[in-house]
Coordinates of C-alpha atoms and ligand atoms in Angstrom, one line a residue:
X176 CA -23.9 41.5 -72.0
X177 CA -24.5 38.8 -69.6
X178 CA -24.3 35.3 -69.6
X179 CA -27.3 34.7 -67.5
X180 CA -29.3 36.4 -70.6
X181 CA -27.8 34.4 -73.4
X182 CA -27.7 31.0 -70.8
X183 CA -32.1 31.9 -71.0
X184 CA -32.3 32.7 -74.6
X185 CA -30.5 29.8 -75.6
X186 CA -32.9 27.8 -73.2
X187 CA -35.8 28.7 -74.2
X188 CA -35.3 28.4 -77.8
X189 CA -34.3 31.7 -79.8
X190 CA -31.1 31.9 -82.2
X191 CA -27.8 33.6 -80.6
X192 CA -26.5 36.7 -82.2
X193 CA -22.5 36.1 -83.1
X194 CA -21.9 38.9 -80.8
X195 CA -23.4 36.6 -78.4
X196 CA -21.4 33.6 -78.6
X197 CA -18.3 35.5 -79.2
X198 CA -18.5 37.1 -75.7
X199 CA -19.5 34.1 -74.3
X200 CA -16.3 32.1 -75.4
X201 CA -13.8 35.4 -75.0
X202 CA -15.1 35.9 -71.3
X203 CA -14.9 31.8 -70.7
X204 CA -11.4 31.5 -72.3
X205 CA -10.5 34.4 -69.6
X206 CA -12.3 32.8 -66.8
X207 CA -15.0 36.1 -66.4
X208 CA -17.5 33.2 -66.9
X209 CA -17.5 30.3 -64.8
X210 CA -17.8 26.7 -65.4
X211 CA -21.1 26.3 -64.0
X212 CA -22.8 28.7 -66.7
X213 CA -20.9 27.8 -69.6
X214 CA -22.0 24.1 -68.5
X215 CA -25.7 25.5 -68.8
X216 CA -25.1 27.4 -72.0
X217 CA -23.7 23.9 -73.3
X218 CA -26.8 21.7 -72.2
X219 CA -29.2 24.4 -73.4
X220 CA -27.0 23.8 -77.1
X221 CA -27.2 20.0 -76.9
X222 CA -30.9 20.2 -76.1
X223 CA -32.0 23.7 -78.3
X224 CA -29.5 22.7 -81.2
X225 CA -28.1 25.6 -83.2
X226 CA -28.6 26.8 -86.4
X227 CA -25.7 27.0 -89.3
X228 CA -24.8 30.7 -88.8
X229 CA -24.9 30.2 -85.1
X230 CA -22.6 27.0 -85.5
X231 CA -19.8 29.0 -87.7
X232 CA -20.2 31.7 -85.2
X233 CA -19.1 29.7 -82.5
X234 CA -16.4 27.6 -84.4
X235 CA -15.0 31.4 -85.5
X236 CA -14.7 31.9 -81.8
X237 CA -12.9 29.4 -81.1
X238 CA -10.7 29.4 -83.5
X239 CA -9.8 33.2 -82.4
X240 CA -9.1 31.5 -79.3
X241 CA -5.6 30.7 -79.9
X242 CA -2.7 31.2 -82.6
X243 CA -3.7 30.0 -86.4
X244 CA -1.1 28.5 -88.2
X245 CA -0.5 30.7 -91.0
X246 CA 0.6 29.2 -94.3
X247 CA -0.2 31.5 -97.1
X248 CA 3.7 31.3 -97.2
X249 CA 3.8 28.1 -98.7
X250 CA 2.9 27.8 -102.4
X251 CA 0.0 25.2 -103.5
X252 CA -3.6 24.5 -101.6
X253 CA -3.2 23.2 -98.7
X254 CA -5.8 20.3 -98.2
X255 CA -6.4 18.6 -94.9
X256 CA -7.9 15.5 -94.2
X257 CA -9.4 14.9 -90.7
X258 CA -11.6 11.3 -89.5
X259 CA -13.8 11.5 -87.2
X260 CA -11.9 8.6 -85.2
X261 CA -11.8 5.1 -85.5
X262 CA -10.1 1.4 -84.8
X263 CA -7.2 0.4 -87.4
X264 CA -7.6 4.3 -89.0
X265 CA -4.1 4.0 -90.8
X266 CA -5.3 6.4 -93.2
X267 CA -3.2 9.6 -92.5
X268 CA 0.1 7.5 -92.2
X269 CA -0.8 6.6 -95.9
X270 CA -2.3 9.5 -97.0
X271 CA -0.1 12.3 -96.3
X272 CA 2.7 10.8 -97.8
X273 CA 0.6 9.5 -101.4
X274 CA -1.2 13.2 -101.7
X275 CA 2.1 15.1 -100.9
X276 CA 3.7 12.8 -103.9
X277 CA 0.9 13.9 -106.2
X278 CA 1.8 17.3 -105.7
X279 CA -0.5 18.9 -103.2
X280 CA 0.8 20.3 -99.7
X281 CA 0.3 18.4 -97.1
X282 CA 0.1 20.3 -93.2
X283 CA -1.3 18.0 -90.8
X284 CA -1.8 18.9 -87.0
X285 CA -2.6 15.2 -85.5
X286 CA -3.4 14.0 -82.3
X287 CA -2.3 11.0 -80.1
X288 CA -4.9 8.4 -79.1
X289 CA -7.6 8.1 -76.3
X290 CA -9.9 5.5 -75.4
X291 CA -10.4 2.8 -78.3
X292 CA -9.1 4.9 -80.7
X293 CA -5.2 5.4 -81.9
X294 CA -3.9 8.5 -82.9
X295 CA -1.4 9.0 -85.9
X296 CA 0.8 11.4 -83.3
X297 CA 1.5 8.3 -81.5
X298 CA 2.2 5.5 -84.6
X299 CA 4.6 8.4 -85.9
X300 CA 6.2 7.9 -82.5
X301 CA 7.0 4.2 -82.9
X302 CA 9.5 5.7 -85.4
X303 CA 12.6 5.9 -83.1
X304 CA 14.2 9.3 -83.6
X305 CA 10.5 10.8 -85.2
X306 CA 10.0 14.5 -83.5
X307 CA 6.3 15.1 -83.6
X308 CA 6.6 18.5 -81.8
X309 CA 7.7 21.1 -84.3
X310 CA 7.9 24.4 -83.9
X311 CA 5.9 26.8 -86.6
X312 CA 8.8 27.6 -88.0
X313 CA 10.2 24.2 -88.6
X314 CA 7.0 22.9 -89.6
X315 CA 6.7 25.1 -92.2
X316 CA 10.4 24.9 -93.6
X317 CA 9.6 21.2 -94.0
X318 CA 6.4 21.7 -95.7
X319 CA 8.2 23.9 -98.1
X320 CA 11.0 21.3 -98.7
X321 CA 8.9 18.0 -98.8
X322 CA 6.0 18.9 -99.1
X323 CA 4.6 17.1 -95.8
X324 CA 4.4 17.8 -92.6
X325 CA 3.0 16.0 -89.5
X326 CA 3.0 17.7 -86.0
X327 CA 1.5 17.2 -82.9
X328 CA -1.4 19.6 -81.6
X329 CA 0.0 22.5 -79.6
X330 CA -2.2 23.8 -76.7
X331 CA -2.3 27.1 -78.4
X332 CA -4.5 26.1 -81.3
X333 CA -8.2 26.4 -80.4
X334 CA -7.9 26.5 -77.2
X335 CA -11.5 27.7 -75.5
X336 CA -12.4 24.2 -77.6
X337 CA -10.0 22.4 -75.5
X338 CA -12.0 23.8 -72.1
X339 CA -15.3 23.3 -74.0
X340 CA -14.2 19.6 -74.6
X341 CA -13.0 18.9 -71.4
X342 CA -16.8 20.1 -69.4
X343 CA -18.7 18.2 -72.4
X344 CA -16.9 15.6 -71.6
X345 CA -18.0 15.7 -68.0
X346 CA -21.5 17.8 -68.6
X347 CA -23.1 14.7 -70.7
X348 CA -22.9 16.9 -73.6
X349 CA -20.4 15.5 -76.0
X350 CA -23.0 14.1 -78.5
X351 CA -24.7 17.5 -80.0
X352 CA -24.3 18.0 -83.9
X353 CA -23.6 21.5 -83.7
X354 CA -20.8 21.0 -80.7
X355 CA -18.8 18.5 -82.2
X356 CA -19.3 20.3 -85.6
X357 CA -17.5 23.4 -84.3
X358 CA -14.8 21.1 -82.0
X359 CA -13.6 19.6 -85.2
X360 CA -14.0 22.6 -87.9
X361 CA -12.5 25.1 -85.4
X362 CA -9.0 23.0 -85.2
X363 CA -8.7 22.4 -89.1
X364 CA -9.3 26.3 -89.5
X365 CA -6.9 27.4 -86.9
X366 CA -4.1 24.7 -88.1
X367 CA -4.3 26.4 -91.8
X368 CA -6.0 24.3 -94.0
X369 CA -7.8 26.3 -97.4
X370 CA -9.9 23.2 -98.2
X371 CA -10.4 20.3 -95.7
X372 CA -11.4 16.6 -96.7
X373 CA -13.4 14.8 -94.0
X374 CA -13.5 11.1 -93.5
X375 CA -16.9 10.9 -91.0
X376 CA -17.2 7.5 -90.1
X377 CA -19.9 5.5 -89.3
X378 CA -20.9 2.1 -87.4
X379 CA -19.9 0.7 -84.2
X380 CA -16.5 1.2 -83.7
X381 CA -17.6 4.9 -84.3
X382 CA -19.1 8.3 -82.8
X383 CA -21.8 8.1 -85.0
X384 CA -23.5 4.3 -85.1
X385 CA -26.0 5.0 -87.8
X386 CA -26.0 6.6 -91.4
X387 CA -28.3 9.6 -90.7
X388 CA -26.8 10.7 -87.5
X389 CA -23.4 10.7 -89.8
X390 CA -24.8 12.7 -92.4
X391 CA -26.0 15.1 -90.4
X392 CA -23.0 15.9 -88.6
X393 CA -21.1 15.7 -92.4
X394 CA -23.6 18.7 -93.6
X395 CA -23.1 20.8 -90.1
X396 CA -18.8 20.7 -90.9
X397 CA -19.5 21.3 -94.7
X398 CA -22.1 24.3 -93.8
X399 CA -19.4 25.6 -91.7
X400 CA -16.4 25.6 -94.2
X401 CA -18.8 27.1 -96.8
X402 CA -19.8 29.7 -94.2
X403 CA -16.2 30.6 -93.1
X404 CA -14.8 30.2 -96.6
X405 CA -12.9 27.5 -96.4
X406 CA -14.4 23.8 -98.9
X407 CA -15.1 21.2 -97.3
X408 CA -16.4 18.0 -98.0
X409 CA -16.9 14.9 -96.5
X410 CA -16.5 11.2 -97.0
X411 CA -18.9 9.0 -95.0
X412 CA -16.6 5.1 -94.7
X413 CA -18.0 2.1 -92.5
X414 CA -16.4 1.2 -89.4
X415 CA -18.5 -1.5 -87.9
X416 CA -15.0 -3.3 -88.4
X417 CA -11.9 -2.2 -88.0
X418 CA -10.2 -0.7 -91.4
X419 CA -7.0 -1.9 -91.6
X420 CA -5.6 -5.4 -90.0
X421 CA -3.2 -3.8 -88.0
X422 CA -4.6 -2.1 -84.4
X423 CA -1.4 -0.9 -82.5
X424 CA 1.7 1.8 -83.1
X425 CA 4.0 0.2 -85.0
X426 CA 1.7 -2.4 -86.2
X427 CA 0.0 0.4 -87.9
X428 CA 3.4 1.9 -89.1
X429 CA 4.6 -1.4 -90.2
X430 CA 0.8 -1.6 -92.4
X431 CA 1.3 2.2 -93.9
X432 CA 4.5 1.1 -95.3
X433 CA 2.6 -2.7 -97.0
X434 CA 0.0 -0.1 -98.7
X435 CA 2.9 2.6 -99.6
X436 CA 4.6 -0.3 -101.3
X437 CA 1.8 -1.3 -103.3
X438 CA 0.3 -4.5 -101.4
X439 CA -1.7 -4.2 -97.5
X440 CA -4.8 -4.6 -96.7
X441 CA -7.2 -3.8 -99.9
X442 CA -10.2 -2.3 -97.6
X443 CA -7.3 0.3 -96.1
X444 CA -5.8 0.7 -99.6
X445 CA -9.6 1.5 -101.2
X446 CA -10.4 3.8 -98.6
X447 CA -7.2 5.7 -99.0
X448 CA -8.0 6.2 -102.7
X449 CA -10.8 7.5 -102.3
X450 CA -10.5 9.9 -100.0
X451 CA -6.9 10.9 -101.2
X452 CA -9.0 11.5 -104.8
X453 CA -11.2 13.7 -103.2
X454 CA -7.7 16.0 -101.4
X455 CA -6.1 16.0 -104.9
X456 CA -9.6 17.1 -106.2
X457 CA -9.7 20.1 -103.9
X458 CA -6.3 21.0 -104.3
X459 CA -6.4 21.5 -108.3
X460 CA -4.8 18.3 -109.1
X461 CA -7.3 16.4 -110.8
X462 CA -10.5 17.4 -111.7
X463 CA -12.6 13.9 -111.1
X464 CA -12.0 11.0 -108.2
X465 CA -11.4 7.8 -111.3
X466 CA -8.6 10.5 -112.5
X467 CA -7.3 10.4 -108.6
X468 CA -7.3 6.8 -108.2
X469 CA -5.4 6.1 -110.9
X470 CA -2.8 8.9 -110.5
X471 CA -2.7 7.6 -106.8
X472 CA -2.4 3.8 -107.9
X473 CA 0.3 4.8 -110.2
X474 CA 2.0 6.5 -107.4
X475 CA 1.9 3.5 -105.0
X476 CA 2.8 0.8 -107.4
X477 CA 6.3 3.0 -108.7
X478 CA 7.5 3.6 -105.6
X479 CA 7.1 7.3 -105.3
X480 CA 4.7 7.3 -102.7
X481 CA 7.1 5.2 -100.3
X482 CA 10.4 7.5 -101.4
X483 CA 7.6 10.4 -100.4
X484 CA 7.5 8.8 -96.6
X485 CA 11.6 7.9 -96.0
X486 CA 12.1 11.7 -97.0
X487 CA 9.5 12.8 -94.5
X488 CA 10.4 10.3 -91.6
X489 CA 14.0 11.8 -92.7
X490 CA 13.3 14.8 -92.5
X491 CA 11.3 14.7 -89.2
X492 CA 14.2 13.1 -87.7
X493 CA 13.4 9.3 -87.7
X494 CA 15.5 6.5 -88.9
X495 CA 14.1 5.7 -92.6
X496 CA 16.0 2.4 -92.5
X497 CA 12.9 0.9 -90.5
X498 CA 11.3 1.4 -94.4
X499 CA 13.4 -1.5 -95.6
X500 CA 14.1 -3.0 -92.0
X501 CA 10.6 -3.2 -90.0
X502 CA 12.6 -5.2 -87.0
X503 CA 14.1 -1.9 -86.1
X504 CA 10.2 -0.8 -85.1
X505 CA 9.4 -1.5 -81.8
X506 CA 9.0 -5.6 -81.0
X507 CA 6.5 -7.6 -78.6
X508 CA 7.9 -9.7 -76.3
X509 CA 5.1 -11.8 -75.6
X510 CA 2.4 -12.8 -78.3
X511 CA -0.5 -15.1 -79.2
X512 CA -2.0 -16.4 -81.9
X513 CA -6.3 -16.9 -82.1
X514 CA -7.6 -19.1 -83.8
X515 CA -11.2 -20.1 -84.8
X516 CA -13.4 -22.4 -82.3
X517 CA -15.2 -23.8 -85.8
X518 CA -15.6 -23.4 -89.7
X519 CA -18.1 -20.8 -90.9
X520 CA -18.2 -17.7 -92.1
X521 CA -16.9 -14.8 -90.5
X522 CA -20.0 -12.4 -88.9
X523 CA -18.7 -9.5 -86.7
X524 CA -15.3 -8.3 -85.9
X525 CA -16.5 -6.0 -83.2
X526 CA -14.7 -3.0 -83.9
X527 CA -15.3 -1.0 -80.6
X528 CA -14.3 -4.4 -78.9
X529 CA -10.9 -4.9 -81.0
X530 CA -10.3 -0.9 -80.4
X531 CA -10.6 -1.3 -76.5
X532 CA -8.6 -4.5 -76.0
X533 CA -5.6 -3.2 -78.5
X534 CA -5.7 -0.6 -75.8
X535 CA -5.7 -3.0 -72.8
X536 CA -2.8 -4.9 -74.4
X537 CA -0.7 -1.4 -74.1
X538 CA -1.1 -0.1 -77.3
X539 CA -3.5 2.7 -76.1
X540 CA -4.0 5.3 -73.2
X541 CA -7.1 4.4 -70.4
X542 CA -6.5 8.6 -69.1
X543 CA -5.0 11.2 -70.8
X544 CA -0.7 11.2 -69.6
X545 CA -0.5 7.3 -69.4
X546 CA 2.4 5.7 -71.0
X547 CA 1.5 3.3 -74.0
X548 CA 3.4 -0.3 -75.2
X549 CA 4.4 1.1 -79.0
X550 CA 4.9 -2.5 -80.0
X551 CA 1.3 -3.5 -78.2
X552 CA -1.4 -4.3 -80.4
X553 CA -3.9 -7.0 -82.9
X554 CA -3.2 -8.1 -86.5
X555 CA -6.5 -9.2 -88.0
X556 CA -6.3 -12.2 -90.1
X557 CA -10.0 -12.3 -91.3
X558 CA -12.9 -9.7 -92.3
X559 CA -16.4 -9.9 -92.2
X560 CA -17.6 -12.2 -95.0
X561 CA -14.5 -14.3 -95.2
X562 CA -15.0 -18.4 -94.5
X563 CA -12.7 -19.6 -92.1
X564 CA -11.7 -22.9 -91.6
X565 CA -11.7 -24.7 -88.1
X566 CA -8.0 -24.0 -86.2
X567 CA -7.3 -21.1 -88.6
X568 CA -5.5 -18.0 -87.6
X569 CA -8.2 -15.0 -86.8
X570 CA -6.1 -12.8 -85.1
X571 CA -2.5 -12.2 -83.1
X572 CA -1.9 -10.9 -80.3
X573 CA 1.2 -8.2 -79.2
X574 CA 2.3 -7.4 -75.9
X575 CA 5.4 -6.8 -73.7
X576 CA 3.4 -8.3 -70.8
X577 CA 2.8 -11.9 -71.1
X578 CA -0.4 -11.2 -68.0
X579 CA -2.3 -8.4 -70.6
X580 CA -1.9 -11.0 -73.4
X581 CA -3.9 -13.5 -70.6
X582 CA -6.6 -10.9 -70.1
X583 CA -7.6 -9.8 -73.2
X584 CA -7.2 -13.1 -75.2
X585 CA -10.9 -14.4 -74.4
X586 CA -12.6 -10.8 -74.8
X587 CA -10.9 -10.5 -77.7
X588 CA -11.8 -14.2 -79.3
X589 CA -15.6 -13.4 -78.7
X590 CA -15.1 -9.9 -80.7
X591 CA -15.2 -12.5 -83.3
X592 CA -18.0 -14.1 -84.2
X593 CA -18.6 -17.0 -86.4
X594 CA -21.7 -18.5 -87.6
X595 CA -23.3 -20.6 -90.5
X596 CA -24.9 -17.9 -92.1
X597 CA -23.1 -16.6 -95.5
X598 CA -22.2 -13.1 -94.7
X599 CA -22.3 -9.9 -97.4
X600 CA -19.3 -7.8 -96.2
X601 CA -20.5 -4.2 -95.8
X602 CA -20.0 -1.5 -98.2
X603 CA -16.4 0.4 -97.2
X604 CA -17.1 4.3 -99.2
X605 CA -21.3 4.9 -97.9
X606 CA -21.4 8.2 -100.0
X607 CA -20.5 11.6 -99.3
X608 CA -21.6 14.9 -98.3
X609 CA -20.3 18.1 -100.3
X610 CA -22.4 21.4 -100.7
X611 CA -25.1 19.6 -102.6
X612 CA -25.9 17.5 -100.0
X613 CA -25.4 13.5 -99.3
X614 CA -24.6 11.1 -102.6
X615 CA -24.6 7.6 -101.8
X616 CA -21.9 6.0 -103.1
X617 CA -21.9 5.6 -106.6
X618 CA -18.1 4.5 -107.7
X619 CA -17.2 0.8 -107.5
Ligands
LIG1697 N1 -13.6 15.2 -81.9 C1 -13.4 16.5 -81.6 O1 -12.3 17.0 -81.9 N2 -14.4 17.2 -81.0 C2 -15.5 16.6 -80.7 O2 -16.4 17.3 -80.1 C3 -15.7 15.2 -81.0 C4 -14.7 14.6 -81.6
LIG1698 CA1 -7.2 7.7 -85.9

């Protein structure tokens, strides 16, 4: 085979064999191909597309790539739950936790953040004392024990995706259905999952800024789970504004433990339900999502869901007192409070913009390597819709340097808009994806 004759058949149209795309990403992965024609091969994808088969073909070789986690060991099916990436995405810090109390096995392979978006490897990180870099074997012994476990990506999962990713990233070829598809499904195979609950979300603080594009890209990732054999479904959630009220590391922490105890941020809380619903649906648990919300519910207003989180921060090595004593998280020096120019009702809370400036106060990475500010970050005191009173608190501000607080304090006052107008807050859950196809919402 040659890569110059799969680079032209891809270019001019025709479907790839698997044999095809397997050579292609064995003889990339050990550097028989070089960048220049795997960058083709790539733009002839983003431009050609790909069908389903060709899609799982190339997530399959990916995954081969590297090691796969291997948890048939571990009794119970194992659900993961990935999101597409947002601002204020506390989700897995509450998640994990809540499912594992119901009963189903929670193995979670997260990343840390990049760009406006935070990653859960990160907030865990906050925790002083939390190790994020377990070994197989430990992260299986504490799966078996607690039922939860939360590690950090090692380079050996996927890792021809981690090359791919780095010349889309540089080739102008990030945004194809087919190639993040594979990115995604080709990580959540390799890490171990049997059933895998997406949260693909959608709006401006998002990959994908409109419904259709987010549907699509839901349907390529549930095509390929049915294809390779593992379910997979996805919920489509709105993030136009950030989820939660908290944007930073701890700040997020400090929020995952308000929702674990039963109060937080209801839009976070909601969210959480439903998706955690749909994980103890695919795991066995329940066989409807009203069933899971209310064994969930029950589960965050006892107390069991919190107990579920001290004995995994425990267990992972982090000091568990920070449950009852948030000052022992990470604390600002410096911080500001915003408050509104003029009564109205609140329009836009610019997600992207809240995203990027969290990460100018410290709480996020500009490149790959940089050091973050774990205390750094923006609580949210409003959300679209709400009226807001002339002088009242919209948002504070977190930093350990009193000149980022200076800098990003008028970027981040004209994220929020305010106007006459009454506003309808948008819907949180849009609908959701499963082998039938798109559902809008239809609970609530
Ligand atoms: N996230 C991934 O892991 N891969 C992509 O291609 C896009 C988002
Ligand atoms: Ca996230």
């Amino acid at each position: 085979m040659r890569a110059l004759d799969i680079i032209t058949k891809k270019r001019d149209g025709y479907t790839l064999t698997d044999q095809e795309i397997n050579y292609l990403i064995r003889a990339y992965q050990q550097e028989e191909i070089p960048d220049y024609q795997i960058s083709a091969w790539l733009m002839a994808i983003f431009l050609r597309g790909m069908n389903s088969e060709e899609t799982a073909a190339l997530t399959l070789a990916m995954v081969q790539s590297g090691n796969t986690v291997d948890l048939t060991g571990v009794s119970g099916i194992k659900v993961d739950k990935h999101s597409t990436g947002g601002v204020a995405d506390t989700t897995t810090l509450v998640l994990a936790p809540l499912v594992a109390a119901a009963g189903v096995p929670v193995a979670k392979m997260s990343g840390r953040g990049l760009g406006f978006t935070g990653g859960t490897i990160d907030k865990l990180e906050s925790i002083p004392g939390f190790c994020a870099t377990l070994t197989q074997k430990q992260f299986i012994t504490c799966l078996r024990q607690h039922n939860i476990a939360i590690t950090g990506q090692s380079g050996d999962i996927a890792p021809a995706d981690g090359k791919l990713y780095a010349l889309r990233d540089v080739t102008a070829t990030i945004e194809s259905i087919p190639l993040i598809a594979s990115s995604i499904m080709s990580k959540k195979i390799a890490a171990g999952a049997d059933k895998i609950v997406l949260d693909v979300k959608v709006g401006r603080g998002a990959f994908m800024k409109d419904l259709n594009q987010a549907i699509l890209l839901a349907e390529a990732m549930v095509k390929i789970g049915e294809l390779v054999g593992r379910e997979t479904m996805a919920v489509l959630t709105n993030m136009d504004q950030p989820l939660g009220q908290a944007v930073g590391n701890s700040l997020e922490i400090q929020e995952a433990i308000d929702v674990l105890s039963g109060n937080g941020p209801a839009s976070l809380r909601d969210a959480c339900l439903v998706l955690g619903s749909y994980m103890l649906v695919l795991g066995g648990k329940v066989t409807d999502v009203p069933t899971g919300k209310a064994v969930l519910n029950e589960l965050l207003q006892n107390g069991q869901a919190l107990l579920k989180f001290t004995d995994f921060i425990t267990a992972q090595g982090g000091d568990a007192q920070i449950v009852q004593q948030p000052s022992r998280l990470p604390q600002a020096k410096c911080n500001r409070v915003i408050t509104s120019s003029r009564a109205g009702y609140v329009q836009n809370i610019y997600a992207d913009q809240i995203g990027y400036n969290a990460m100018l106060l410290g709480a996020g990475r500009e490149k790959k390597g940089d050091t973050i500010d774990l205390a750094a970050g923006i609580m949210l005191h409003c959300r679209i819709g709400d009226y807001v009173d002339k002088s009242q608190p919209i948002a504070s501000l977190y930093s350990n340097s009193m000149e980022k607080l200076d800098r990003t304090q008028h970027v981040i006052e004209m994220a929020i808009t305010i106007g006459d107008e009454a506003v309808q807050p948008p819907a949180l859950v849009l609908g959701i994806v499963d082998r039938n196809g798109y559902q809008a919402n239809t609970f609530k």
